[in-house]
C-alpha cells in the first residue's frame, strides 16, 4: 500500500504529541514528588546578597514605632513623708524608628553575617502628647549614688551627704519628657563619664533612650541559615564574644536569640519556644507558643512572654544566675544593673503585669491589662517572619535607704516605676504582604494543581496517541481515510465514463442531423431529373432509388 504525504505528516504529528505528553507526564510526577517549592522558598529565605530576605532584613521598610510612657509623681513630698507614691501615666510619646543595618559583612562560607545597627528616632507629634510636658521623676543619678553608699561605710556616706547637700541635689527633679528620654545635663553623670573606667563609662548626659539614637557601637553577627534553619536569624556573637559578659554563668550568658527580623520557622523546627535579644534588656527573653491565629489573611503563630520570665528562681530556676548577692528575689522583677553602669535598674512588665502583688499595692495609679501590657509576637510559621510584635518593658529604680545621706534620709527602700516603653511593628508594608501571601497561600495551592494537571494532560495525550497508533496497526490505515480515498476514486472513474459517453452521443446526434437535412433534396433530384444537378448532391443513386420505388 502506498504512503501518501498526508499519512506521513499524521505519523509525525502523532509522534510529536507522544513525546510532549511523556515529557509533561514525567515533569508533573517529578514536581509532585519533590518539595521543590519549599526548596525554592528556603533558598531565598537564607540571608545572602540580593535575596528577598536580605533586602527585607538590611532595610526593613516597615513602620517601627517606639512608644514611651512616663510616670509623673504627683505627690513627691507626700512620698517622702511616708505616703504611697501617686503616679500619673503621661504619654504616649511616639518615635518612628528608621532602621537599617550598615557595615554588613558575610563570614565563614556565608554561615554568619556581621553588621551594626543604625537607628534614627524621629518624634511623631500627631500620635503623641506634647514632648515638652513637665514631669516630676526620681533623680536617677543621685539615687543610684545614694543606694550604693551603705556599702561604702559611714565616712564616705557622710562625705557624699555633704557634697549633695552643698550642691542642693533633690531626690525628685522637674524635667520635660523630651529631656528625660533624650538627655539633660547632670553633674553626677558628667563626673561619672569623666572618671569611670572605659568599659563602665556612661554617656555624657542623662537620657533613658539616649544610647538608642544613631549608629550603635555594638557589632552583631547573626546566623544566615546556611547551616540549618533551627537557629536562623539568631545572634552568633556580640562584639566578638559568643556570650554576654554581664553574667557569670549560663543560661544567663546566652545570646542565642533573634534581633527581631527573623525567627527559626516553626514548621521546620517544631519548637514551641523562640528567643529574642534586646540590648537594653541585658538578656534574651523567651517567647512561648500559645495558638495559631490569622493576620491579614496570613497564617501566624502567637507567642507570648511566659509569666515566670522575670524574677525569682523559685518560679523559674533558669533565673537564678541573674540574682546578685544582695538581691531579694521578687516575682516579675529582673535585675539588669550590670549593663546599666551599675545603676539599680530593674525591668518588669508594664504596670507590674503578672508580677508580685506587693509591687502593685505599694503604688497608686497603675492598672495592669493584658491587651496593653503583655509582650507578644505573631510569627509566620513557614518563613519565620514576624507579622506583628510588641516588646513592652517597664524600667524601675530599686532604691536602697541611705540613712546617713541627708538629702535622701526620708527616701525608704522602694521599687520606683519610672517609665515603660513599647517597641515593635503592627503592620507590614503591602509589598512584603504580597510576597508572603504568594509564598504561603497562593503557591502551596497553585503548584499541586498545576502538577496534577500536567500529569493528567500528559497521560491523556500519550494514551490518545497510542490508541490511534494501535488502530492504524490493526486496520492498516485509518478506516475513514480509506473510505474517503475509495470515494474519490469512484468519483474519478464515474466522471471519465460520463464524459466519454457524452462525447459519443454528441457525435451521433450531429450525424443524424446531417442525414435528415439532405434527404429531401436527394429525393427531389431523383424524381425531377431536369433540376440542376449542382444544386443537390444526392447521397443515394437514383437508379437504385427507382428500382426500389418500382
Short mmCIF file of C-alpha atoms in Angstrom, two decimals:
data_model
loop_
_atom_site.label_atom_id
_atom_site.label_comp_id
_atom_site.label_asym_id
_atom_site.label_seq_id
_atom_site.Cartn_x
_atom_site.Cartn_y
_atom_site.Cartn_z
CA UNK A 1 0.00 0.00 0.00
CA UNK A 2 1.44 3.37 -0.97
CA UNK A 3 2.30 6.00 1.68
CA UNK A 4 0.83 9.40 0.95
CA UNK A 5 2.29 12.73 2.17
CA UNK A 6 -0.82 13.19 4.31
CA UNK A 7 -0.30 9.92 6.20
CA UNK A 8 3.40 10.75 6.74
CA UNK A 9 2.50 14.10 8.28
CA UNK A 10 -0.08 12.43 10.53
CA UNK A 11 2.55 9.96 11.79
CA UNK A 12 4.98 12.82 12.53
CA UNK A 13 2.34 14.84 14.41
CA UNK A 14 1.35 11.78 16.45
CA UNK A 15 4.99 11.13 17.40
CA UNK A 16 5.41 14.76 18.49
CA UNK A 17 2.28 14.54 20.66
CA UNK A 18 3.56 11.33 22.29
CA UNK A 19 6.95 12.90 23.09
CA UNK A 20 5.40 16.08 24.52
CA UNK A 21 2.90 14.02 26.53
CA UNK A 22 5.63 11.82 28.03
CA UNK A 23 7.78 14.84 28.97
CA UNK A 24 4.77 16.60 30.54
CA UNK A 25 3.79 13.46 32.46
CA UNK A 26 7.31 12.90 33.83
CA UNK A 27 7.66 16.59 34.78
CA UNK A 28 4.32 16.52 36.60
CA UNK A 29 5.29 13.40 38.56
CA UNK A 30 8.67 14.90 39.50
CA UNK A 31 7.13 18.19 40.63
CA UNK A 32 4.60 16.29 42.72
CA UNK A 33 7.18 14.01 44.33
CA UNK A 34 9.87 16.59 45.15
CA UNK A 35 9.16 19.54 47.54
CA UNK A 36 10.82 21.94 45.15
CA UNK A 37 8.66 24.86 46.28
CA UNK A 38 9.96 24.54 49.85
CA UNK A 39 13.50 24.35 48.50
CA UNK A 40 12.98 27.48 46.42
CA UNK A 41 11.49 29.37 49.37
CA UNK A 42 14.28 28.34 51.75
CA UNK A 43 16.91 29.27 49.18
CA UNK A 44 15.53 32.80 49.02
CA UNK A 45 14.88 32.94 52.77
CA UNK A 46 18.51 32.43 53.73
CA UNK A 47 20.46 35.63 54.07
CA UNK A 48 22.70 36.41 51.12
CA UNK A 49 23.33 39.40 48.90
CA UNK A 50 20.37 40.45 46.74
CA UNK A 51 17.93 37.83 48.03
CA UNK A 52 14.46 39.00 49.02
CA UNK A 53 15.13 38.25 52.66
CA UNK A 54 18.38 40.22 52.60
CA UNK A 55 16.69 43.39 51.38
CA UNK A 56 13.94 42.98 53.97
CA UNK A 57 16.49 42.40 56.73
CA UNK A 58 19.01 45.08 55.73
CA UNK A 59 16.44 47.87 55.48
CA UNK A 60 13.03 46.56 56.50
CA UNK A 61 10.93 49.49 55.34
CA UNK A 62 8.26 48.59 57.89
CA UNK A 63 6.98 51.23 60.28
CA UNK A 64 8.58 50.56 63.65
CA UNK A 65 7.26 52.71 66.45
CA UNK A 66 8.67 53.23 69.91
CA UNK A 67 6.08 54.49 72.38
CA UNK A 68 7.23 55.92 75.69
CA UNK A 69 5.01 56.33 78.77
CA UNK A 70 6.44 58.24 81.75
CA UNK A 71 5.19 58.11 85.32
CA UNK A 72 4.70 61.58 86.72
CA UNK A 73 4.92 61.65 90.53
CA UNK A 74 2.11 63.92 91.73
CA UNK A 75 3.00 63.75 95.49
CA UNK A 76 6.81 63.79 95.84
CA UNK A 77 6.70 65.46 99.25
CA UNK A 78 3.95 63.15 100.42
CA UNK A 79 6.03 60.12 99.44
CA UNK A 80 8.99 61.40 101.47
CA UNK A 81 6.60 61.75 104.39
CA UNK A 82 5.56 58.09 104.10
CA UNK A 83 2.68 58.15 101.64
CA UNK A 84 2.30 55.83 98.70
CA UNK A 85 3.61 57.46 95.54
CA UNK A 86 0.76 58.63 93.31
CA UNK A 87 1.72 58.01 89.72
CA UNK A 88 0.14 59.58 86.66
CA UNK A 89 0.92 57.90 83.34
CA UNK A 90 1.83 60.55 80.76
CA UNK A 91 2.06 59.55 77.12
CA UNK A 92 2.44 58.18 74.66
CA UNK A 93 5.47 59.93 73.28
CA UNK A 94 5.79 58.24 69.90
CA UNK A 95 9.00 57.95 67.91
CA UNK A 96 9.28 56.43 64.45
CA UNK A 97 12.36 54.26 64.18
CA UNK A 98 14.13 54.44 60.82
CA UNK A 99 16.47 51.50 61.00
CA UNK A 100 18.98 49.94 58.68
CA UNK A 101 21.97 47.67 59.06
CA UNK A 102 25.31 49.09 57.99
CA UNK A 103 28.84 47.76 57.60
CA UNK A 104 27.39 44.41 56.51
CA UNK A 105 29.93 41.64 56.02
CA UNK A 106 29.43 37.91 55.36
CA UNK A 107 31.76 35.38 57.03
CA UNK A 108 32.69 31.70 57.15
CA UNK A 109 31.17 30.41 53.92
CA UNK A 110 28.10 32.60 54.43
CA UNK A 111 27.22 30.91 57.75
CA UNK A 112 27.14 34.26 59.59
CA UNK A 113 26.84 37.94 58.72
CA UNK A 114 28.02 40.86 60.86
CA UNK A 115 26.59 44.37 60.94
CA UNK A 116 25.88 47.44 63.03
CA UNK A 117 22.51 48.93 63.75
CA UNK A 118 21.81 52.46 62.57
CA UNK A 119 18.70 53.84 64.24
CA UNK A 120 17.19 57.27 63.90
CA UNK A 121 14.29 58.03 66.22
CA UNK A 122 12.01 60.78 64.92
CA UNK A 123 9.30 62.25 67.08
CA UNK A 124 5.76 61.83 65.68
CA UNK A 125 3.76 64.74 67.12
CA UNK A 126 0.41 63.74 65.59
CA UNK A 127 0.46 60.50 67.59
CA UNK A 128 1.97 61.92 70.75
CA UNK A 129 1.50 64.05 73.80
CA UNK A 130 3.46 67.32 73.79
CA UNK A 131 7.09 66.34 74.31
CA UNK A 132 7.64 69.45 76.44
CA UNK A 133 5.16 68.22 79.05
CA UNK A 134 6.71 68.78 82.54
CA UNK A 135 7.44 65.63 84.51
CA UNK A 136 8.34 65.03 88.16
CA UNK A 137 10.50 61.93 88.38
CA UNK A 138 13.09 60.40 90.73
CA UNK A 139 16.60 61.78 90.38
CA UNK A 140 18.13 58.62 88.95
CA UNK A 141 21.86 59.61 89.08
CA UNK A 142 21.58 60.85 92.65
CA UNK A 143 19.55 57.86 93.91
CA UNK A 144 21.98 55.49 92.20
CA UNK A 145 24.83 57.04 94.15
CA UNK A 146 22.99 57.09 97.48
CA UNK A 147 21.83 53.48 97.06
CA UNK A 148 25.49 52.44 96.86
CA UNK A 149 26.51 54.49 99.90
CA UNK A 150 25.57 51.93 102.61
CA UNK A 151 28.25 49.63 101.13
CA UNK A 152 30.85 52.38 101.28
CA UNK A 153 30.87 52.87 105.03
CA UNK A 154 29.87 55.70 107.31
CA UNK A 155 32.70 58.10 106.45
CA UNK A 156 32.14 58.01 102.69
CA UNK A 157 28.39 58.20 103.22
CA UNK A 158 28.77 61.39 105.22
CA UNK A 159 31.09 62.83 102.55
CA UNK A 160 28.50 62.08 99.87
CA UNK A 161 25.85 63.67 102.08
CA UNK A 162 27.90 66.85 102.46
CA UNK A 163 28.56 67.17 98.72
CA UNK A 164 24.95 66.54 97.73
CA UNK A 165 23.65 68.96 100.34
CA UNK A 166 26.09 71.68 99.26
CA UNK A 167 25.14 71.20 95.60
CA UNK A 168 21.43 71.29 96.56
CA UNK A 169 20.57 67.94 94.95
CA UNK A 170 16.99 66.80 95.43
CA UNK A 171 15.58 63.24 95.29
CA UNK A 172 12.97 64.34 92.72
CA UNK A 173 13.60 66.58 89.72
CA UNK A 174 11.47 68.51 87.24
CA UNK A 175 12.27 67.84 83.58
CA UNK A 176 10.37 67.69 80.32
CA UNK A 177 9.52 64.36 78.77
CA UNK A 178 11.90 65.03 75.89
CA UNK A 179 14.77 65.72 78.29
CA UNK A 180 14.16 62.55 80.26
CA UNK A 181 14.09 60.47 77.08
CA UNK A 182 16.91 62.07 75.05
CA UNK A 183 19.08 63.67 77.64
CA UNK A 184 19.67 66.54 80.04
CA UNK A 185 22.81 67.81 81.71
CA UNK A 186 23.59 66.33 85.10
CA UNK A 187 26.71 66.99 87.18
CA UNK A 188 26.92 63.46 88.59
CA UNK A 189 26.64 61.87 85.16
CA UNK A 190 29.33 64.19 83.81
CA UNK A 191 31.67 63.19 86.65
CA UNK A 192 30.99 59.50 86.07
CA UNK A 193 31.64 59.90 82.36
CA UNK A 194 34.98 61.51 83.13
CA UNK A 195 36.29 59.22 85.86
CA UNK A 196 34.62 55.82 85.40
CA UNK A 197 36.61 53.00 83.74
CA UNK A 198 36.10 52.93 79.99
CA UNK A 199 34.08 49.70 79.93
CA UNK A 200 31.67 51.13 82.55
CA UNK A 201 31.62 54.75 81.39
CA UNK A 202 28.11 56.20 80.89
CA UNK A 203 27.08 58.80 78.33
CA UNK A 204 27.91 62.47 78.91
CA UNK A 205 24.27 63.32 79.54
CA UNK A 206 21.44 61.62 81.36
CA UNK A 207 18.80 60.22 78.99
CA UNK A 208 16.85 56.97 79.13
CA UNK A 209 16.94 56.38 75.35
CA UNK A 210 19.97 58.46 74.51
CA UNK A 211 22.06 55.42 73.51
CA UNK A 212 19.42 54.25 71.01
CA UNK A 213 19.91 57.10 68.53
CA UNK A 214 22.49 56.95 65.76
CA UNK A 215 24.84 54.14 64.71
CA UNK A 216 25.35 51.78 67.61
CA UNK A 217 28.91 50.85 68.50
CA UNK A 218 27.90 47.24 69.09
CA UNK A 219 28.88 44.86 66.26
CA UNK A 220 26.47 41.95 65.98
CA UNK A 221 26.78 38.74 64.00
CA UNK A 222 23.79 36.51 63.20
CA UNK A 223 23.31 33.13 61.57
CA UNK A 224 22.21 33.21 57.94
CA UNK A 225 20.52 29.79 57.80
CA UNK A 226 23.11 28.06 55.58
CA UNK A 227 23.98 25.63 58.39
CA UNK A 228 20.33 24.93 59.13
CA UNK A 229 17.16 26.81 59.96
CA UNK A 230 16.98 25.74 63.63
CA UNK A 231 18.80 28.96 64.66
CA UNK A 232 18.10 31.09 61.61
CA UNK A 233 18.31 34.79 62.50
CA UNK A 234 19.77 34.11 65.94
CA UNK A 235 22.75 36.10 67.20
CA UNK A 236 26.08 34.31 66.93
CA UNK A 237 28.34 36.90 68.56
CA UNK A 238 28.32 40.40 70.08
CA UNK A 239 31.48 42.45 69.72
CA UNK A 240 33.33 39.23 69.01
CA UNK A 241 32.02 37.42 72.10
CA UNK A 242 29.75 34.38 71.97
CA UNK A 243 28.23 35.18 75.37
CA UNK A 244 27.02 38.09 77.50
CA UNK A 245 29.85 39.29 79.76
CA UNK A 246 27.49 40.79 82.36
CA UNK A 247 26.63 37.45 83.94
CA UNK A 248 28.81 34.70 85.37
CA UNK A 249 27.07 31.53 84.17
CA UNK A 250 24.51 30.13 81.77
CA UNK A 251 21.83 30.28 80.66
CA UNK A 252 22.05 33.97 81.58
CA UNK A 253 25.13 34.38 79.38
CA UNK A 254 23.37 33.02 76.28
CA UNK A 255 22.96 35.31 73.28
CA UNK A 256 21.06 32.77 71.13
CA UNK A 257 18.10 35.00 70.35
CA UNK A 258 16.66 36.89 67.40
CA UNK A 259 17.17 40.61 66.99
CA UNK A 260 13.59 40.78 65.73
CA UNK A 261 13.81 40.48 61.94
CA UNK A 262 13.65 36.68 61.55
CA UNK A 263 12.93 33.67 63.73
CA UNK A 264 13.55 29.96 63.07
CA UNK A 265 10.44 28.76 61.16
CA UNK A 266 8.29 26.66 63.47
CA UNK A 267 7.15 24.44 60.58
CA UNK A 268 10.77 23.26 60.36
CA UNK A 269 11.98 23.33 63.97
CA UNK A 270 8.72 22.09 65.55
CA UNK A 271 9.78 24.09 68.62
CA UNK A 272 7.27 25.90 70.82
CA UNK A 273 9.82 28.39 72.17
CA UNK A 274 11.75 31.16 70.43
CA UNK A 275 14.04 33.76 71.96
CA UNK A 276 14.59 37.44 71.35
CA UNK A 277 17.53 39.63 72.34
CA UNK A 278 17.37 43.31 73.22
CA UNK A 279 20.47 45.21 74.27
CA UNK A 280 18.52 47.26 76.81
CA UNK A 281 17.19 44.10 78.48
CA UNK A 282 20.70 42.79 79.09
CA UNK A 283 19.49 39.26 78.30
CA UNK A 284 17.50 37.10 75.92
CA UNK A 285 13.84 36.58 76.75
CA UNK A 286 11.77 33.51 75.83
CA UNK A 287 8.52 33.61 73.86
CA UNK A 288 6.27 30.57 74.14
CA UNK A 289 3.80 29.33 71.52
CA UNK A 290 0.16 29.79 72.53
CA UNK A 291 -2.03 29.15 69.48
CA UNK A 292 -2.36 29.51 65.72
CA UNK A 293 -4.03 32.72 64.56
CA UNK A 294 -4.51 34.67 61.36
CA UNK A 295 -3.16 38.10 60.50
CA UNK A 296 -4.23 39.90 57.29
CA UNK A 297 -5.15 36.60 55.63
CA UNK A 298 -1.82 35.01 56.58
CA UNK A 299 -1.34 32.11 58.95
CA UNK A 300 0.57 33.05 62.10
CA UNK A 301 1.69 31.52 65.39
CA UNK A 302 1.04 33.57 68.51
CA UNK A 303 3.92 33.63 71.01
CA UNK A 304 3.72 35.26 74.44
CA UNK A 305 6.20 36.04 77.18
CA UNK A 306 5.75 33.43 79.94
CA UNK A 307 4.67 34.89 83.29
CA UNK A 308 7.75 33.47 85.04
CA UNK A 309 10.29 35.06 82.68
CA UNK A 310 11.29 37.82 85.11
CA UNK A 311 12.02 37.37 88.76
CA UNK A 312 12.89 34.84 91.35
CA UNK A 313 14.43 31.45 90.80
CA UNK A 314 11.70 29.80 92.87
CA UNK A 315 9.28 30.23 89.96
CA UNK A 316 11.91 29.79 87.25
CA UNK A 317 15.19 28.03 88.11
CA UNK A 318 16.85 29.48 85.00
CA UNK A 319 16.63 32.95 86.59
CA UNK A 320 18.97 32.01 89.43
CA UNK A 321 22.03 33.26 87.57
CA UNK A 322 20.50 36.75 87.38
CA UNK A 323 20.37 37.08 91.18
CA UNK A 324 23.05 39.30 92.69
CA UNK A 325 24.37 38.60 96.17
CA UNK A 326 22.35 41.44 97.66
CA UNK A 327 19.24 40.76 95.57
CA UNK A 328 15.97 39.74 97.16
CA UNK A 329 14.16 37.61 94.56
CA UNK A 330 10.78 39.05 93.64
CA UNK A 331 8.41 37.55 91.09
CA UNK A 332 8.18 39.68 87.96
CA UNK A 333 11.22 41.85 88.74
CA UNK A 334 14.51 41.39 86.88
CA UNK A 335 17.87 42.90 87.80
CA UNK A 336 19.76 44.45 84.84
CA UNK A 337 22.14 46.73 86.77
CA UNK A 338 25.32 45.10 85.33
CA UNK A 339 24.62 46.57 81.91
CA UNK A 340 23.24 49.88 83.22
CA UNK A 341 26.55 51.25 84.53
CA UNK A 342 25.81 49.84 87.96
CA UNK A 343 22.57 51.76 88.41
CA UNK A 344 19.97 49.71 90.37
CA UNK A 345 17.67 49.38 87.36
CA UNK A 346 15.18 46.52 87.26
CA UNK A 347 12.81 45.56 84.50
CA UNK A 348 9.28 44.21 84.71
CA UNK A 349 6.12 44.10 82.68
CA UNK A 350 4.36 47.49 82.43
CA UNK A 351 2.15 48.33 85.41
CA UNK A 352 3.65 45.28 87.16
CA UNK A 353 1.52 42.99 85.00
CA UNK A 354 1.89 39.38 86.19
CA UNK A 355 4.28 40.50 88.95
CA UNK A 356 4.22 40.10 92.71
CA UNK A 357 1.02 41.81 94.01
CA UNK A 358 3.07 43.66 96.66
CA UNK A 359 4.78 45.69 93.94
CA UNK A 360 1.42 46.91 92.65
CA UNK A 361 -0.01 47.53 96.14
CA UNK A 362 2.90 49.81 97.02
CA UNK A 363 1.89 52.48 94.48
CA UNK A 364 -1.24 54.21 93.28
CA UNK A 365 -2.29 54.83 89.68
CA UNK A 366 -1.26 51.57 87.97
CA UNK A 367 -3.78 49.27 86.29
CA UNK A 368 -2.26 46.23 84.59
CA UNK A 369 -4.09 44.97 81.48
CA UNK A 370 -3.11 42.09 79.27
CA UNK A 371 -4.01 43.75 75.95
CA UNK A 372 -1.92 46.83 76.78
CA UNK A 373 0.99 45.46 78.74
CA UNK A 374 1.96 41.96 77.54
CA UNK A 375 4.86 41.14 75.22
CA UNK A 376 3.87 39.03 72.21
CA UNK A 377 4.79 38.16 68.63
CA UNK A 378 2.78 36.80 65.70
CA UNK A 379 5.22 34.86 63.53
CA UNK A 380 4.56 33.27 60.14
CA UNK A 381 5.39 29.58 60.78
CA UNK A 382 6.68 28.71 57.29
CA UNK A 383 9.05 31.67 56.89
CA UNK A 384 9.74 32.83 60.44
CA UNK A 385 8.84 36.43 59.55
CA UNK A 386 7.11 38.41 62.33
CA UNK A 387 3.78 39.78 61.08
CA UNK A 388 3.18 41.73 64.28
CA UNK A 389 5.09 42.06 67.52
CA UNK A 390 5.37 44.22 70.62
CA UNK A 391 8.06 44.20 73.28
CA UNK A 392 6.79 46.03 76.39
CA UNK A 393 9.17 46.74 79.22
CA UNK A 394 8.96 48.85 82.37
CA UNK A 395 12.07 50.41 83.89
CA UNK A 396 12.12 50.57 87.68
CA UNK A 397 14.63 52.09 90.10
CA UNK A 398 15.29 49.96 93.17
CA UNK A 399 16.24 52.49 95.81
CA UNK A 400 18.05 51.46 98.98
CA UNK A 401 17.51 53.57 102.09
CA UNK A 402 20.61 55.68 102.85
CA UNK A 403 20.07 56.95 106.40
CA UNK A 404 23.46 58.72 106.53
CA UNK A 405 22.84 60.82 103.40
CA UNK A 406 20.81 63.82 104.49
CA UNK A 407 19.04 64.77 101.20
CA UNK A 408 17.54 61.25 100.87
CA UNK A 409 17.20 60.24 104.52
CA UNK A 410 13.40 60.05 104.07
CA UNK A 411 13.57 58.01 100.84
CA UNK A 412 12.78 54.49 102.06
CA UNK A 413 13.60 51.18 100.38
CA UNK A 414 11.40 51.18 97.34
CA UNK A 415 10.96 49.84 93.81
CA UNK A 416 10.03 53.02 91.97
CA UNK A 417 8.45 52.78 88.48
CA UNK A 418 10.00 55.40 86.21
CA UNK A 419 8.67 54.70 82.69
CA UNK A 420 7.62 51.96 80.33
CA UNK A 421 8.04 51.63 76.61
CA UNK A 422 6.59 49.65 73.74
CA UNK A 423 8.52 48.93 70.58
CA UNK A 424 7.62 46.81 67.60
CA UNK A 425 5.53 46.63 64.46
CA UNK A 426 1.79 46.50 63.85
CA UNK A 427 1.68 46.16 60.05
CA UNK A 428 3.95 45.06 57.24
CA UNK A 429 4.29 47.00 54.02
CA UNK A 430 1.97 45.99 51.11
CA UNK A 431 4.94 44.73 49.08
CA UNK A 432 6.07 42.39 51.88
CA UNK A 433 2.48 41.21 52.42
CA UNK A 434 2.14 40.33 48.73
CA UNK A 435 5.39 38.35 48.82
CA UNK A 436 4.33 36.47 51.96
CA UNK A 437 0.85 35.79 50.53
CA UNK A 438 2.33 34.46 47.30
CA UNK A 439 4.79 32.19 49.14
CA UNK A 440 2.45 30.85 51.84
CA UNK A 441 -1.08 30.96 50.38
CA UNK A 442 -1.13 31.03 46.57
CA UNK A 443 1.91 28.90 45.70
CA UNK A 444 1.12 25.94 48.02
CA UNK A 445 -2.28 25.58 46.31
CA UNK A 446 -1.35 26.53 42.73
CA UNK A 447 1.72 24.31 42.43
CA UNK A 448 -0.01 20.97 43.26
CA UNK A 449 -2.94 21.83 41.00
CA UNK A 450 -0.56 22.67 38.15
CA UNK A 451 1.41 19.45 38.74
CA UNK A 452 -1.72 17.28 38.70
CA UNK A 453 -2.95 18.98 35.54
CA UNK A 454 0.39 18.25 33.89
CA UNK A 455 0.09 14.56 34.88
CA UNK A 456 -3.49 14.28 33.59
CA UNK A 457 -2.76 16.22 30.40
CA UNK A 458 0.44 14.31 29.62
CA UNK A 459 -1.15 10.92 30.32
CA UNK A 460 -4.19 11.77 28.19
CA UNK A 461 -2.04 12.86 25.25
CA UNK A 462 0.07 9.68 25.40
CA UNK A 463 -2.95 7.36 25.75
CA UNK A 464 -4.84 9.03 22.89
CA UNK A 465 -1.84 8.84 20.58
CA UNK A 466 -1.17 5.19 21.45
CA UNK A 467 -4.81 4.26 20.81
CA UNK A 468 -4.70 5.90 17.39
CA UNK A 469 -1.42 4.16 16.61
CA UNK A 470 -2.95 0.80 17.62
CA UNK A 471 -5.93 1.35 15.34
CA UNK A 472 -3.61 2.21 12.49
CA UNK A 473 -1.61 -1.00 13.11
CA UNK A 474 -4.73 -3.24 13.17
CA UNK A 475 -6.60 -1.80 10.20
CA UNK A 476 -3.59 -0.93 8.08
CA UNK A 477 -4.60 2.62 7.90
CA UNK A 478 -7.25 4.91 9.20
CA UNK A 479 -10.68 3.49 8.01
CA UNK A 480 -12.11 6.89 7.44
CA UNK A 481 -9.21 7.83 5.19
CA UNK A 482 -9.66 4.56 3.25
CA UNK A 483 -13.35 5.24 2.69
CA UNK A 484 -12.59 8.76 1.54
CA UNK A 485 -9.93 7.52 -0.86
CA UNK A 486 -12.30 4.90 -2.36
CA UNK A 487 -14.96 7.53 -2.76
CA UNK A 488 -12.55 9.82 -4.59
CA UNK A 489 -11.52 7.03 -6.97
CA UNK A 490 -15.15 6.11 -7.70
CA UNK A 491 -15.94 9.69 -8.43
CA UNK A 492 -12.98 9.97 -10.81
CA UNK A 493 -13.97 6.80 -12.71
CA UNK A 494 -17.63 7.87 -12.91
CA UNK A 495 -16.64 11.29 -14.21
CA UNK A 496 -14.44 9.83 -17.00
CA UNK A 497 -17.18 7.41 -18.15
CA UNK A 498 -19.84 10.09 -18.26
CA UNK A 499 -17.59 12.46 -20.21
CA UNK A 500 -16.78 9.75 -22.78
CA UNK A 501 -20.44 8.78 -23.32
CA UNK A 502 -21.43 12.41 -23.64
CA UNK A 503 -18.80 12.86 -26.39
CA UNK A 504 -20.07 9.81 -28.36
CA UNK A 505 -23.69 10.94 -28.04
CA UNK A 506 -22.86 14.36 -29.41
CA UNK A 507 -21.16 12.86 -32.48
CA UNK A 508 -24.15 10.57 -33.15
CA UNK A 509 -26.61 13.43 -32.87
CA UNK A 510 -24.58 15.53 -35.29
CA UNK A 511 -24.53 12.76 -37.96
CA UNK A 512 -28.26 12.14 -37.62
CA UNK A 513 -28.99 15.79 -38.05
CA UNK A 514 -26.96 15.99 -41.34
CA UNK A 515 -28.76 12.96 -42.81
CA UNK A 516 -32.18 14.36 -42.10
CA UNK A 517 -31.22 17.64 -43.60
CA UNK A 518 -30.03 16.24 -47.05
CA UNK A 519 -32.65 13.56 -47.59
CA UNK A 520 -35.48 15.80 -49.05
CA UNK A 521 -33.18 17.28 -51.69
CA UNK A 522 -31.98 13.89 -52.78
CA UNK A 523 -35.45 12.60 -53.23
CA UNK A 524 -36.38 15.63 -55.37
CA UNK A 525 -33.40 15.12 -57.67
CA UNK A 526 -34.42 11.58 -58.34
CA UNK A 527 -38.00 12.47 -59.13
CA UNK A 528 -37.10 15.58 -61.24
CA UNK A 529 -34.03 14.88 -63.32
CA UNK A 530 -34.25 18.19 -65.10
CA UNK A 531 -33.37 20.05 -61.97
CA UNK A 532 -29.85 21.29 -61.90
CA UNK A 533 -27.77 18.57 -60.52
CA UNK A 534 -25.37 21.04 -58.99
CA UNK A 535 -27.95 22.21 -56.58
CA UNK A 536 -28.15 18.86 -54.86
CA UNK A 537 -25.54 16.24 -54.10
CA UNK A 538 -27.56 13.04 -53.74
CA UNK A 539 -26.39 10.67 -51.19
CA UNK A 540 -28.07 7.64 -52.90
CA UNK A 541 -28.05 6.52 -56.51
CA UNK A 542 -31.20 7.45 -58.41
CA UNK A 543 -31.35 4.19 -60.30
CA UNK A 544 -31.26 2.31 -57.11
CA UNK A 545 -33.94 4.59 -55.84
CA UNK A 546 -36.13 3.94 -58.97
CA UNK A 547 -35.75 0.19 -58.65
CA UNK A 548 -36.63 0.43 -55.10
CA UNK A 549 -39.67 2.52 -55.94
CA UNK A 550 -40.90 0.07 -58.66
#
